XYZ file of C-alpha atoms in Angstrom:
775
model
C 119.508 123.749 78.588
C 118.547 120.510 76.851
C 117.464 117.924 79.436
C 119.236 115.154 77.484
C 122.617 116.866 77.973
C 122.172 118.239 81.460
C 124.884 117.047 83.887
C 125.587 117.222 87.586
C 128.797 116.836 89.563
C 129.054 115.755 93.211
C 132.291 115.837 95.234
C 132.061 114.092 98.597
C 133.844 111.567 100.717
C 133.066 107.873 100.647
C 130.441 107.225 103.337
C 129.940 104.079 105.320
C 127.055 103.900 107.766
C 129.007 105.155 110.774
C 130.387 108.145 108.869
C 126.913 108.938 107.491
C 125.499 109.019 111.028
C 128.205 111.493 111.958
C 127.879 113.725 108.888
C 124.069 113.729 108.772
C 123.777 113.939 112.582
C 121.578 110.902 112.977
C 119.153 111.115 115.863
C 115.530 111.365 116.828
C 114.703 114.849 115.597
C 110.966 114.371 115.161
C 108.798 114.571 118.237
C 107.002 111.253 118.621
C 104.798 110.412 121.550
C 105.470 107.239 123.463
C 102.810 104.551 123.724
C 101.921 105.724 127.224
C 101.678 109.336 126.039
C 99.494 108.337 123.080
C 97.214 106.337 125.364
C 96.985 109.280 127.746
C 96.254 111.630 124.859
C 93.513 109.367 123.502
C 91.695 109.465 126.849
C 92.144 113.190 127.325
C 88.832 115.035 127.242
C 88.249 118.671 126.344
C 85.609 120.672 124.556
C 87.717 121.135 121.428
C 88.677 117.458 121.320
C 85.058 116.390 121.798
C 83.995 118.712 118.999
C 86.613 117.302 116.619
C 85.598 113.760 117.504
C 81.914 114.433 116.894
C 82.611 116.174 113.593
C 84.816 113.307 112.389
C 82.262 110.652 113.339
C 79.238 112.620 112.091
C 80.508 114.440 108.969
C 77.140 115.961 108.111
C 77.580 118.384 111.029
C 80.711 119.803 109.426
C 79.402 120.429 105.901
C 75.624 120.887 106.135
C 75.757 124.211 108.102
C 77.903 125.595 105.278
C 75.806 124.147 102.456
C 75.694 126.684 99.553
C 71.981 126.613 98.776
C 72.027 128.872 95.705
C 74.855 127.002 94.010
C 73.880 123.397 94.787
C 70.161 123.128 95.526
C 68.919 122.841 91.931
C 71.556 120.321 90.929
C 70.858 118.173 93.991
C 67.089 118.399 93.426
C 67.269 117.271 89.783
C 69.804 114.600 90.676
C 67.665 113.355 93.562
C 64.577 113.031 91.385
C 66.531 111.152 88.698
C 68.073 108.769 91.211
C 64.679 108.193 92.893
C 63.282 106.935 89.590
C 66.155 104.465 89.341
C 65.740 103.482 92.991
C 62.104 102.720 92.302
C 62.771 100.461 89.305
C 65.889 98.804 90.683
C 64.413 98.323 94.147
C 61.446 96.472 92.658
C 63.724 94.467 90.332
C 66.573 93.533 92.690
C 64.500 92.454 95.707
C 63.462 89.164 94.026
C 67.188 88.467 93.503
C 67.471 88.475 97.301
C 64.500 86.109 97.578
C 62.177 88.837 98.876
C 59.020 90.544 97.722
C 59.625 93.758 95.699
C 58.433 96.086 98.475
C 61.495 95.205 100.544
C 63.641 96.566 97.725
C 61.885 99.901 98.204
C 62.555 99.789 101.962
C 66.208 99.054 101.220
C 66.345 102.069 98.910
C 64.911 104.343 101.588
C 66.312 103.844 105.123
C 70.030 103.236 104.380
C 70.190 106.365 102.197
C 69.152 108.509 105.173
C 71.818 106.923 107.407
C 74.559 107.406 104.822
C 73.564 111.059 104.421
C 74.516 111.566 108.091
C 77.706 109.492 108.338
C 79.106 109.212 104.792
C 81.979 111.224 103.340
C 81.343 110.736 99.616
C 79.255 113.398 97.904
C 78.246 111.393 94.855
C 77.729 107.665 95.477
C 74.182 106.316 95.627
C 73.654 103.782 98.420
C 70.915 101.163 98.068
C 70.184 97.933 96.213
C 72.821 96.394 93.966
C 72.553 93.304 91.768
C 75.689 91.549 93.043
C 74.935 92.037 96.735
C 71.288 91.108 96.134
C 72.480 87.889 94.504
C 74.782 87.132 97.444
C 71.897 87.649 99.866
C 69.660 85.492 97.655
C 72.140 82.609 97.748
C 72.007 82.674 101.553
C 68.197 82.773 101.516
C 67.955 79.820 99.137
C 70.331 77.825 101.328
C 68.564 78.500 104.640
C 64.953 78.894 103.472
C 64.306 76.904 100.288
C 60.743 76.352 99.078
C 61.032 72.704 100.008
C 61.014 73.635 103.700
C 57.568 75.245 103.413
C 55.574 72.713 101.412
C 52.202 71.815 102.882
C 49.021 69.969 101.823
C 46.319 72.125 100.257
C 43.126 71.658 98.277
C 45.115 71.312 95.064
C 47.709 68.962 96.547
C 51.104 70.080 97.813
C 51.851 73.812 97.669
C 54.299 76.279 99.213
C 53.257 78.284 102.244
C 54.488 81.567 100.815
C 53.493 83.671 103.829
C 55.577 81.604 106.235
C 58.426 81.385 103.723
C 58.517 85.121 103.057
C 58.356 85.976 106.767
C 61.295 83.681 107.542
C 63.288 85.016 104.604
C 62.813 88.553 105.902
C 64.246 87.432 109.248
C 67.247 85.925 107.478
C 67.990 88.984 105.338
C 67.489 91.392 108.238
C 69.812 89.373 110.476
C 72.350 89.165 107.668
C 72.219 92.941 107.163
C 72.717 93.628 110.885
C 75.621 91.167 111.146
C 77.187 92.597 107.970
C 76.927 96.084 109.466
C 78.477 94.933 112.740
C 81.479 93.538 110.874
C 81.902 96.792 108.955
C 81.554 98.923 112.086
C 84.144 96.850 113.956
C 86.569 97.051 111.031
C 86.051 100.804 110.888
C 86.570 101.305 114.625
C 89.885 99.412 114.608
C 91.007 101.309 111.470
C 90.934 98.276 109.212
C 89.818 100.140 106.131
C 92.993 99.013 104.387
C 91.713 95.419 104.314
C 90.087 96.238 100.983
C 93.578 96.553 99.489
C 93.849 92.761 99.541
C 91.193 92.632 96.844
C 92.969 93.633 93.662
C 91.143 95.424 90.874
C 91.244 92.421 88.480
C 89.778 90.262 91.253
C 86.942 92.686 92.005
C 86.093 93.197 88.338
C 86.139 89.463 87.619
C 84.041 88.773 90.711
C 81.390 91.297 89.721
C 81.402 89.936 86.157
C 80.905 86.402 87.446
C 78.168 87.655 89.757
C 76.472 89.351 86.799
C 76.524 86.032 84.968
C 74.836 84.334 87.941
C 72.255 87.122 88.139
C 71.504 86.733 84.448
C 71.006 82.969 84.824
C 68.677 83.550 87.775
C 66.414 85.778 85.632
C 65.958 83.280 82.791
C 63.106 81.526 84.594
C 61.095 84.757 84.587
C 61.929 85.554 80.960
C 60.845 82.096 79.724
C 58.072 81.635 82.270
C 59.348 78.278 83.564
C 59.806 76.961 87.088
C 63.111 75.073 87.456
C 64.128 73.177 90.558
C 66.113 75.006 93.213
C 69.771 74.084 93.609
C 72.372 75.288 96.074
C 76.061 74.748 96.650
C 78.900 74.316 94.133
C 77.898 73.839 90.479
C 74.319 74.891 91.285
C 74.360 77.345 88.365
C 75.218 74.484 85.995
C 72.378 72.356 87.320
C 69.997 75.326 87.077
C 71.035 76.100 83.502
C 70.617 72.457 82.467
C 67.198 72.306 84.120
C 66.061 75.508 82.355
C 67.212 74.095 79.003
C 65.215 70.936 79.651
C 62.136 73.052 80.463
C 62.366 75.202 77.311
C 59.657 73.149 75.517
C 57.305 74.294 78.325
C 58.095 77.985 77.796
C 55.133 80.343 78.224
C 55.045 82.138 74.903
C 53.187 85.107 76.341
C 55.872 85.627 79.039
C 58.626 85.323 76.437
C 56.814 87.814 74.183
C 56.562 90.348 77.023
C 60.268 89.846 77.773
C 61.316 90.320 74.135
C 59.268 93.502 73.762
C 60.626 94.896 77.030
C 64.232 94.022 76.066
C 63.818 95.673 72.674
C 62.445 98.862 74.188
C 65.104 99.034 76.897
C 68.040 98.420 74.570
C 66.790 100.830 71.894
C 65.989 103.757 74.189
C 69.143 103.273 76.301
C 71.176 103.313 73.092
C 69.509 106.555 71.970
C 70.026 108.092 75.418
C 73.711 107.186 75.364
C 74.177 108.520 71.837
C 72.621 111.914 72.677
C 73.858 112.114 76.265
C 75.725 115.348 75.569
C 72.532 117.055 74.363
C 70.070 115.648 76.880
C 69.724 117.457 80.227
C 69.332 114.107 82.002
C 69.181 110.425 80.952
C 65.857 109.169 79.679
C 64.178 107.267 82.565
C 63.285 104.371 80.283
C 62.901 101.904 83.172
C 60.213 104.061 84.806
C 58.343 104.550 81.528
C 58.471 100.820 80.854
C 57.251 99.933 84.357
C 54.321 102.365 84.121
C 53.370 101.244 80.599
C 53.623 97.529 81.452
C 51.611 97.979 84.634
C 48.846 99.888 82.832
C 48.729 97.361 79.986
C 48.530 94.431 82.366
C 45.914 96.057 84.577
C 43.530 97.283 81.884
C 44.135 94.323 79.574
C 43.617 91.854 82.429
C 46.675 89.971 81.165
C 47.194 88.165 84.469
C 43.884 86.310 84.396
C 43.537 85.943 80.611
C 47.083 84.886 79.688
C 48.496 83.781 83.042
C 51.272 86.402 83.006
C 53.067 86.504 86.348
C 52.856 89.802 88.251
C 54.396 91.163 91.428
C 51.300 90.824 93.585
C 50.393 92.638 96.763
C 52.555 95.625 97.792
C 51.665 97.062 101.226
C 51.429 100.859 101.282
C 52.967 101.339 104.700
C 56.285 101.371 106.540
C 56.951 98.356 108.709
C 57.642 98.882 112.420
C 61.283 98.233 113.430
C 62.027 94.792 114.842
C 65.087 93.150 116.334
C 66.931 90.614 114.162
C 66.937 86.931 115.027
C 70.256 86.549 116.843
C 69.982 82.746 116.744
C 70.731 82.944 113.005
C 74.056 84.728 113.492
C 76.081 81.522 113.837
C 74.807 80.339 110.445
C 75.469 83.695 108.807
C 78.970 84.647 110.037
C 80.844 83.594 106.909
C 78.256 85.010 104.525
C 78.047 88.270 106.480
C 81.804 88.801 106.315
C 81.841 88.102 102.559
C 78.978 90.541 101.967
C 80.690 93.116 104.202
C 83.920 92.944 102.209
C 82.292 92.936 98.763
C 79.852 95.748 99.556
C 82.585 97.919 101.082
C 84.959 97.225 98.178
C 82.321 98.267 95.660
C 81.369 101.362 97.628
C 84.870 102.658 98.395
C 86.108 102.117 94.828
C 83.260 104.242 93.467
C 83.687 106.825 96.233
C 87.413 107.222 95.533
C 86.867 107.429 91.791
C 84.444 110.346 92.021
C 86.342 112.017 94.875
C 89.463 112.082 92.711
C 87.461 113.458 89.786
C 85.941 116.296 91.830
C 88.902 117.068 94.076
C 87.879 116.013 97.573
C 88.839 113.204 99.941
C 86.930 110.263 101.346
C 87.981 108.529 104.560
C 88.314 104.752 104.301
C 87.462 103.998 107.912
C 84.605 106.506 108.055
C 83.140 104.946 104.922
C 83.262 101.576 106.678
C 81.405 103.062 109.630
C 78.825 104.785 107.412
C 78.144 101.652 105.389
C 78.063 99.531 108.551
C 75.548 101.836 110.226
C 73.435 101.894 107.051
C 73.289 98.098 107.064
C 72.765 97.778 110.819
C 69.993 100.354 111.113
C 68.429 99.166 107.871
C 68.365 95.604 109.200
C 66.077 96.705 112.046
C 63.676 98.108 109.434
C 63.595 94.895 107.363
C 66.129 96.026 104.766
C 68.759 93.739 103.310
C 72.446 94.542 102.759
C 73.290 97.596 100.680
C 76.196 99.135 98.819
C 76.824 101.779 96.177
C 75.503 101.173 92.669
C 77.514 102.282 89.642
C 74.559 103.119 87.383
C 72.777 105.247 90.003
C 76.039 106.919 91.009
C 76.739 107.878 87.401
C 73.250 109.356 87.094
C 73.589 111.244 90.388
C 76.874 112.789 89.263
C 75.950 113.447 85.629
C 72.635 115.179 86.445
C 74.334 117.817 88.591
C 74.425 116.243 92.049
C 76.890 118.043 94.316
C 76.270 116.566 97.776
C 74.335 113.857 99.598
C 71.380 116.259 99.806
C 70.413 114.577 96.529
C 69.898 111.410 98.582
C 67.429 113.223 100.808
C 65.345 114.288 97.811
C 65.365 110.750 96.405
C 64.287 109.364 99.806
C 61.353 111.802 99.979
C 60.132 110.666 96.556
C 60.541 107.016 97.545
C 58.610 107.605 100.754
C 55.718 109.026 98.734
C 55.898 106.041 96.385
C 55.842 103.553 99.281
C 52.949 105.213 101.096
C 50.782 106.364 98.184
C 51.477 104.630 94.883
C 53.065 101.336 95.907
C 49.868 99.395 95.267
C 49.787 100.749 91.711
C 52.659 98.405 90.786
C 50.907 95.229 91.940
C 50.057 94.356 88.303
C 53.629 94.870 87.049
C 54.763 91.744 85.105
C 57.700 89.955 86.701
C 59.198 89.401 83.239
C 59.582 93.177 82.813
C 61.539 93.426 86.053
C 63.753 90.541 84.863
C 64.560 92.344 81.621
C 65.393 95.528 83.555
C 67.838 93.545 85.693
C 69.488 91.881 82.682
C 69.882 95.105 80.692
C 71.386 96.915 83.693
C 74.092 94.236 83.829
C 75.537 95.538 80.562
C 78.237 97.553 82.328
C 79.467 94.496 84.195
C 79.594 92.323 81.081
C 81.633 95.020 79.379
C 84.401 94.160 81.837
C 85.277 91.238 79.543
C 87.349 93.796 77.619
C 89.847 93.434 80.484
C 90.998 90.088 79.052
C 92.895 91.270 75.941
C 94.340 94.196 77.885
C 95.612 91.918 80.681
C 96.971 89.452 78.115
C 99.322 92.128 76.809
C 100.133 93.843 80.124
C 100.124 91.314 82.980
C 99.429 87.607 82.542
C 99.410 86.961 86.284
C 96.531 89.406 86.698
C 94.880 87.741 83.726
C 95.146 84.399 85.513
C 93.634 85.944 88.661
C 90.781 87.342 86.556
C 90.023 83.980 84.949
C 90.289 81.967 88.171
C 88.031 84.446 89.976
C 85.432 84.438 87.217
C 85.347 80.644 86.884
C 85.355 79.968 90.646
C 82.567 82.526 91.184
C 80.388 80.816 88.604
C 81.112 77.223 89.584
C 81.409 77.566 93.379
C 78.842 80.324 93.945
C 79.531 83.735 95.445
C 80.721 82.767 98.940
C 83.152 79.950 98.106
C 84.104 81.688 94.886
C 85.237 84.781 96.776
C 87.253 82.711 99.245
C 88.975 80.755 96.467
C 89.674 83.939 94.501
C 91.243 85.765 97.447
C 93.286 82.692 98.351
C 94.551 82.320 94.785
C 95.426 86.023 94.546
C 97.395 85.815 97.805
C 99.224 82.713 96.557
C 100.252 84.513 93.368
C 101.457 87.444 95.456
C 103.510 85.146 97.684
C 105.006 83.387 94.672
C 105.961 86.703 93.090
C 107.578 87.825 96.339
C 109.238 84.456 96.748
C 110.641 84.472 93.222
C 111.978 87.980 92.550
C 114.400 88.934 89.805
C 118.063 88.585 90.750
C 120.821 90.383 88.903
C 124.520 91.170 88.831
C 125.111 94.890 88.460
C 127.692 96.672 86.382
C 128.856 100.296 86.282
C 127.631 102.561 83.506
C 130.737 104.423 82.387
C 130.928 108.042 83.481
C 128.189 107.716 86.073
C 127.554 106.298 89.525
C 124.725 104.137 88.156
C 124.860 100.369 88.597
C 122.587 98.469 86.227
C 121.735 94.877 85.387
C 124.435 93.630 83.034
C 121.956 91.265 81.348
C 119.664 94.175 80.470
C 122.088 97.032 79.755
C 124.887 96.398 77.300
C 127.016 99.341 78.449
C 126.895 98.284 82.107
C 130.258 96.610 82.765
C 131.325 94.543 85.753
C 134.160 95.927 87.859
C 137.093 93.484 87.967
C 137.276 91.601 91.244
C 133.871 92.827 92.489
C 130.467 91.147 92.216
C 127.458 93.417 92.926
C 124.317 91.397 93.595
C 120.747 92.702 93.874
C 117.288 91.224 94.444
C 114.198 93.022 93.155
C 112.251 92.275 96.367
C 112.783 92.249 100.119
C 114.600 89.264 101.550
C 112.389 87.347 103.965
C 111.820 83.860 105.246
C 109.977 82.835 102.079
C 112.847 83.570 99.685
C 115.992 83.626 101.842
C 117.163 80.225 100.611
C 116.507 81.218 97.003
C 118.477 84.411 97.610
C 121.556 82.383 98.576
C 121.107 80.031 95.621
C 120.750 82.951 93.218
C 123.827 84.633 94.702
C 125.878 81.499 94.032
C 124.467 81.074 90.535
C 124.870 84.697 89.442
C 128.310 85.186 90.990
C 129.604 81.789 89.863
C 130.758 80.938 93.401
C 129.662 77.623 94.862
C 129.836 78.141 98.626
C 129.384 74.460 99.434
C 132.189 73.179 97.229
C 134.596 75.866 98.364
C 133.897 75.233 102.036
C 134.256 71.494 101.501
C 137.580 72.029 99.729
C 138.669 74.350 102.518
C 137.794 71.826 105.236
C 139.442 69.004 103.288
C 142.654 70.971 102.947
C 142.605 71.902 106.624
C 142.141 68.252 107.564
C 145.050 67.190 105.364
C 147.195 69.964 106.793
C 146.365 68.980 110.360
C 147.155 65.323 109.602
C 150.554 66.210 108.148
C 151.270 68.495 111.103
C 150.443 65.703 113.536
C 152.687 63.213 111.680
C 155.585 65.655 111.568
C 155.118 66.552 115.223
C 155.076 62.914 116.313
C 158.151 62.194 114.205
C 160.026 65.169 115.682
C 159.068 64.196 119.235
C 160.191 60.624 118.676
C 163.579 61.700 117.291
C 164.048 64.163 120.157
C 163.257 61.502 122.746
C 165.653 59.034 121.151
C 168.403 61.644 121.116
C 167.871 62.583 124.786
C 167.702 58.999 125.983
C 170.759 58.125 123.979
C 172.751 60.910 125.600
C 171.498 60.044 129.103
C 172.424 56.417 128.675
C 175.978 57.380 127.702
C 176.232 59.477 130.892
C 177.271 62.687 129.186
C 174.746 65.178 130.787
C 173.766 66.064 134.305
C 170.107 66.350 135.325
C 170.015 70.142 134.883
C 171.630 69.863 131.517
C 169.081 67.232 130.482
C 166.209 69.499 131.480
C 167.671 72.409 129.549
C 168.220 70.206 126.543
C 164.592 69.040 126.615
C 163.429 72.626 126.606
C 165.546 73.363 123.592
C 164.263 70.310 121.772
C 160.661 71.389 122.476
C 161.367 74.739 120.891
C 162.981 72.957 117.966
C 159.890 70.773 117.464
C 157.653 73.841 117.529
C 159.829 75.549 114.906
C 159.728 72.478 112.678
C 155.934 72.300 112.846
C 155.659 76.049 112.186
C 157.964 75.827 109.172
C 155.963 72.873 107.862
C 152.680 74.798 108.313
C 153.897 77.790 106.323
C 155.304 75.514 103.624
C 151.985 73.725 103.252
C 150.002 76.972 103.240
C 152.144 78.649 100.569
C 153.709 75.903 98.444
C 154.590 78.367 95.666
C 156.101 81.007 97.867
C 152.940 83.105 97.912
C 153.096 83.450 101.661
C 156.118 85.705 101.623
C 155.208 88.896 103.469
C 151.458 88.097 103.637
C 149.483 85.487 105.536
C 146.510 83.791 103.891
C 143.995 84.547 106.635
C 141.357 82.309 105.021
C 143.013 79.391 106.813
C 143.196 81.031 110.229
C 140.894 79.631 112.892
C 140.241 83.029 114.432
C 137.025 84.326 112.806
C 137.841 87.855 113.939
C 140.820 87.875 111.624
C 139.111 86.179 108.714
C 136.272 88.691 108.717
C 138.239 91.801 109.551
C 137.974 94.835 107.331
C 141.504 95.996 108.184
C 144.441 96.200 105.849
C 145.577 92.767 106.940
C 142.378 91.417 105.419
C 143.083 92.924 101.987
C 144.055 89.899 100.002
C 144.251 91.305 96.521
C 142.706 89.993 93.341
C 144.582 86.713 93.602
C 143.761 86.155 97.254
C 140.918 83.785 96.759
C 142.861 81.543 94.426
C 145.138 80.610 97.341
C 142.340 78.855 99.207
C 142.316 75.922 96.793
C 144.839 73.225 96.182
C 146.138 72.471 92.736
C 143.916 69.388 92.530
C 140.678 71.298 93.098
C 140.251 72.348 89.475
C 136.443 72.387 89.585
C 136.363 74.588 92.659
C 139.090 76.853 91.391
C 137.475 77.361 88.020
C 135.051 79.984 89.324
C 137.822 82.154 90.757
C 140.079 82.583 87.758
C 138.595 86.050 87.300
C 140.054 87.040 90.693
C 136.872 87.887 92.614
C 137.842 89.276 95.997
C 134.719 91.200 97.087
C 130.938 90.858 96.924
C 128.581 93.803 97.472
C 124.969 93.030 98.342
C 122.663 95.827 97.195
C 119.960 96.000 99.901
C 118.143 99.064 98.579
C 115.006 97.067 97.724
C 114.739 95.501 101.184
C 112.133 97.207 103.377
C 112.395 94.933 106.425
C 114.365 91.958 107.710
C 113.141 89.033 109.761
C 115.058 86.499 111.844
C 115.645 84.175 108.881
C 117.032 87.062 106.812
C 119.430 88.096 109.584
C 120.704 84.542 110.001
C 121.049 84.139 106.239
C 123.149 87.291 105.947
C 125.278 86.209 108.912
C 125.953 82.851 107.264
C 126.905 84.555 103.999
C 129.419 86.762 105.816
C 130.910 83.918 107.843
C 130.999 81.321 105.057
C 132.521 83.625 102.458
C 134.906 85.010 105.044
C 136.332 81.508 105.476
C 137.121 81.341 101.756
C 138.835 84.714 101.711
C 136.000 86.846 100.254
C 135.074 90.299 101.571
C 131.304 90.971 101.858
C 129.661 94.391 102.042
C 126.105 95.677 102.378
C 125.001 98.791 100.503
C 121.899 100.938 100.311
C 120.201 99.763 103.500
C 117.305 101.933 104.612
C 117.435 103.393 108.108
C 114.662 101.103 109.342
C 116.546 98.061 108.036
C 119.764 99.148 109.749
C 117.870 99.580 112.999
C 116.354 96.104 112.654
C 119.796 94.621 111.980
C 121.171 96.326 115.092
C 118.264 95.094 117.207
C 118.773 91.545 115.927
C 122.454 91.612 116.934
C 123.718 91.336 113.357
C 126.750 93.569 113.791
C 129.643 92.257 115.885
C 133.417 92.146 115.892
C 133.149 89.501 113.187
C 130.744 91.619 111.087
C 131.671 95.243 111.845
C 129.444 98.121 110.864
C 132.216 99.319 108.566
C 130.910 96.669 106.147
C 127.782 98.782 105.633
C 127.830 101.590 103.036
C 125.340 104.247 102.041
C 125.315 103.421 98.322
C 126.746 100.778 96.055
C 129.127 103.360 94.625
C 130.503 104.142 98.096
C 131.151 100.461 98.657
C 132.841 100.095 95.265
C 135.125 103.067 95.859
C 136.063 101.703 99.282
C 136.918 98.284 97.849
C 138.951 99.733 94.979
C 140.920 101.957 97.313
C 141.495 99.053 99.673
C 142.939 97.032 96.807
C 144.836 100.003 95.354
C 142.597 100.001 92.268
C 141.027 103.436 92.321
C 140.910 103.780 88.528
C 137.273 102.805 87.938
C 136.761 104.569 84.641
C 138.445 107.622 83.110
C 135.479 109.941 83.773
C 134.566 108.712 87.242
C 136.529 111.495 88.850
C 133.776 113.856 87.808
C 131.306 112.015 89.983
C 132.872 111.119 93.280
C 136.096 112.326 94.810
C 137.832 110.065 97.332
């Protein structure tokens, strides 16, 4: 059957909430442990439970015993060798970004990889150095250990004590790594892996793009061979860029020439590798070839002494003994450590989820937090700085056949050999070559600028978040920039929640669908009924706007109607008092006149007074009914909108069915402005609550006021589509009462509409509605 012409027919009774509970047998059918039982279960100890706990906390024990050697070993070996080459080049290049000597980049590419192999759940990401995190660490180092703090007097005047500076910077980065790991471990233990959800994708992409821009600026001094002043704090990148421009006349031509040659080689070979990537078994390791060639040329050409080309310098061929971090630095590093923890985890988990989805397995958010935290903490004791996953290495690890984290073990073995045996070989590597490697590897991040035209056409709010994040990251540096970006993103989220789309719904003929009448031409309002819906949950931030939108969309001004109602009541009471006083005065005069003439005895006088009292009461009652129904509308029906008993005015009984013209009776003939909105005969309002996921105290009070206020002006209010959790919250908050009975709550909007139409003897919705719901 053609899907476009497929139909369905449902015959059922109209269901309010109470009837639904009865029909669907509402109750607690799922077995849920109480808090005490859950606490008891968490402390229960058994062999099987201990085994499950160990396997969940140390995932390598669950998959390594079942590792398929024949199927995976070659792919992991090739992948590990390829990634090791990238670790070697990137470790040497990114360590200076963190303000450290290149050898510490090699340490950072070695120890954390071993820790992640044990505790990680992703099979493909490559943990180690990353340009953005290195830049964040470098900004902390420059703030706490600038060169100016280590200037001393030497034979050639003032110079920087580089040994003392480098030793202190290692303490800072190690302490930062340990504190970053502690934050990540704590977040993982308390199951706070979801915190990354507060960083939207546009924010993360803009932040990494801004960070790439800062990294690129930081490498210009090596490319041009100049020495600009060090700046820190907001706008430091602007000051640095201006200073570099002023120093351009002092550019070392030989450094610039090396940089241009290296850039040309890198861009050309990377372009060829990308073009033939389908035919090549693995990407061309152009960075390694360039490093080896540049090192050999510098060493045998003696370029350092002849042309004053800057080189890396001494690289120790040993592993440093573990040492405890300087805990006295923690107070100065708390904010930076938390920022690094969030950014590094966000980068890592996004890559892990991407490749897990591609290859059909699952990564655990909280376990990834623990694995990354342990990698940072343990690495900090071995003089590593903060780590995360790197996109370029991860792509290589996956594309060269890597299947598991065994590839990380192979890459670590190669790095260990490099550190212990051939590390000193790279002492003559020009710094300008490392700078060009860093800049070229930022290409992927700069390509994220293509987000701008896409966001312009799809979501301008996300575009604004992207731009604000990018600009604040550049101008305010990485720490303040991240804080401002997250704050701005949260503000936009609050504003979008606070200003949802409000609509009046109409019935699509022949269906039980209620659609926005401003969007769908064929959706028609039902006479006498206003159906109002908000696109977001009602909460304390938008409750007042909800009421304002309800008045605007329905055309009913609550304030004016209540004022008119109170004014009319006051006038009625005044007239009643005047008539009562007049009747009492006439009765007294009549009684006293008869007593003075001596006609009645005392008993007769008493009986006469009783009769006169009844007569006064009848006069006042007749006057009240006359004032309430001046046109004879009160015959056979009382206008309960003027009754002082709120139970009656809010009742859902037949006595409360006022008809289409009921609301017109609440206004006097002189209240033309107030009466204007009711000439269509609105008698009922249905609030569609299907989009509301929770209610707070302000929401409950707002709904109560809507029921009570509109009840006073003779309008019936109903709720429709409430979720079970919302109904439970309303019950807990004491929303339902004799004034607001639960019979005002219906399962769907259509149920509420059918109830209202039947109540007002208007069951003929549309000719074909009988095919949908049977009363």
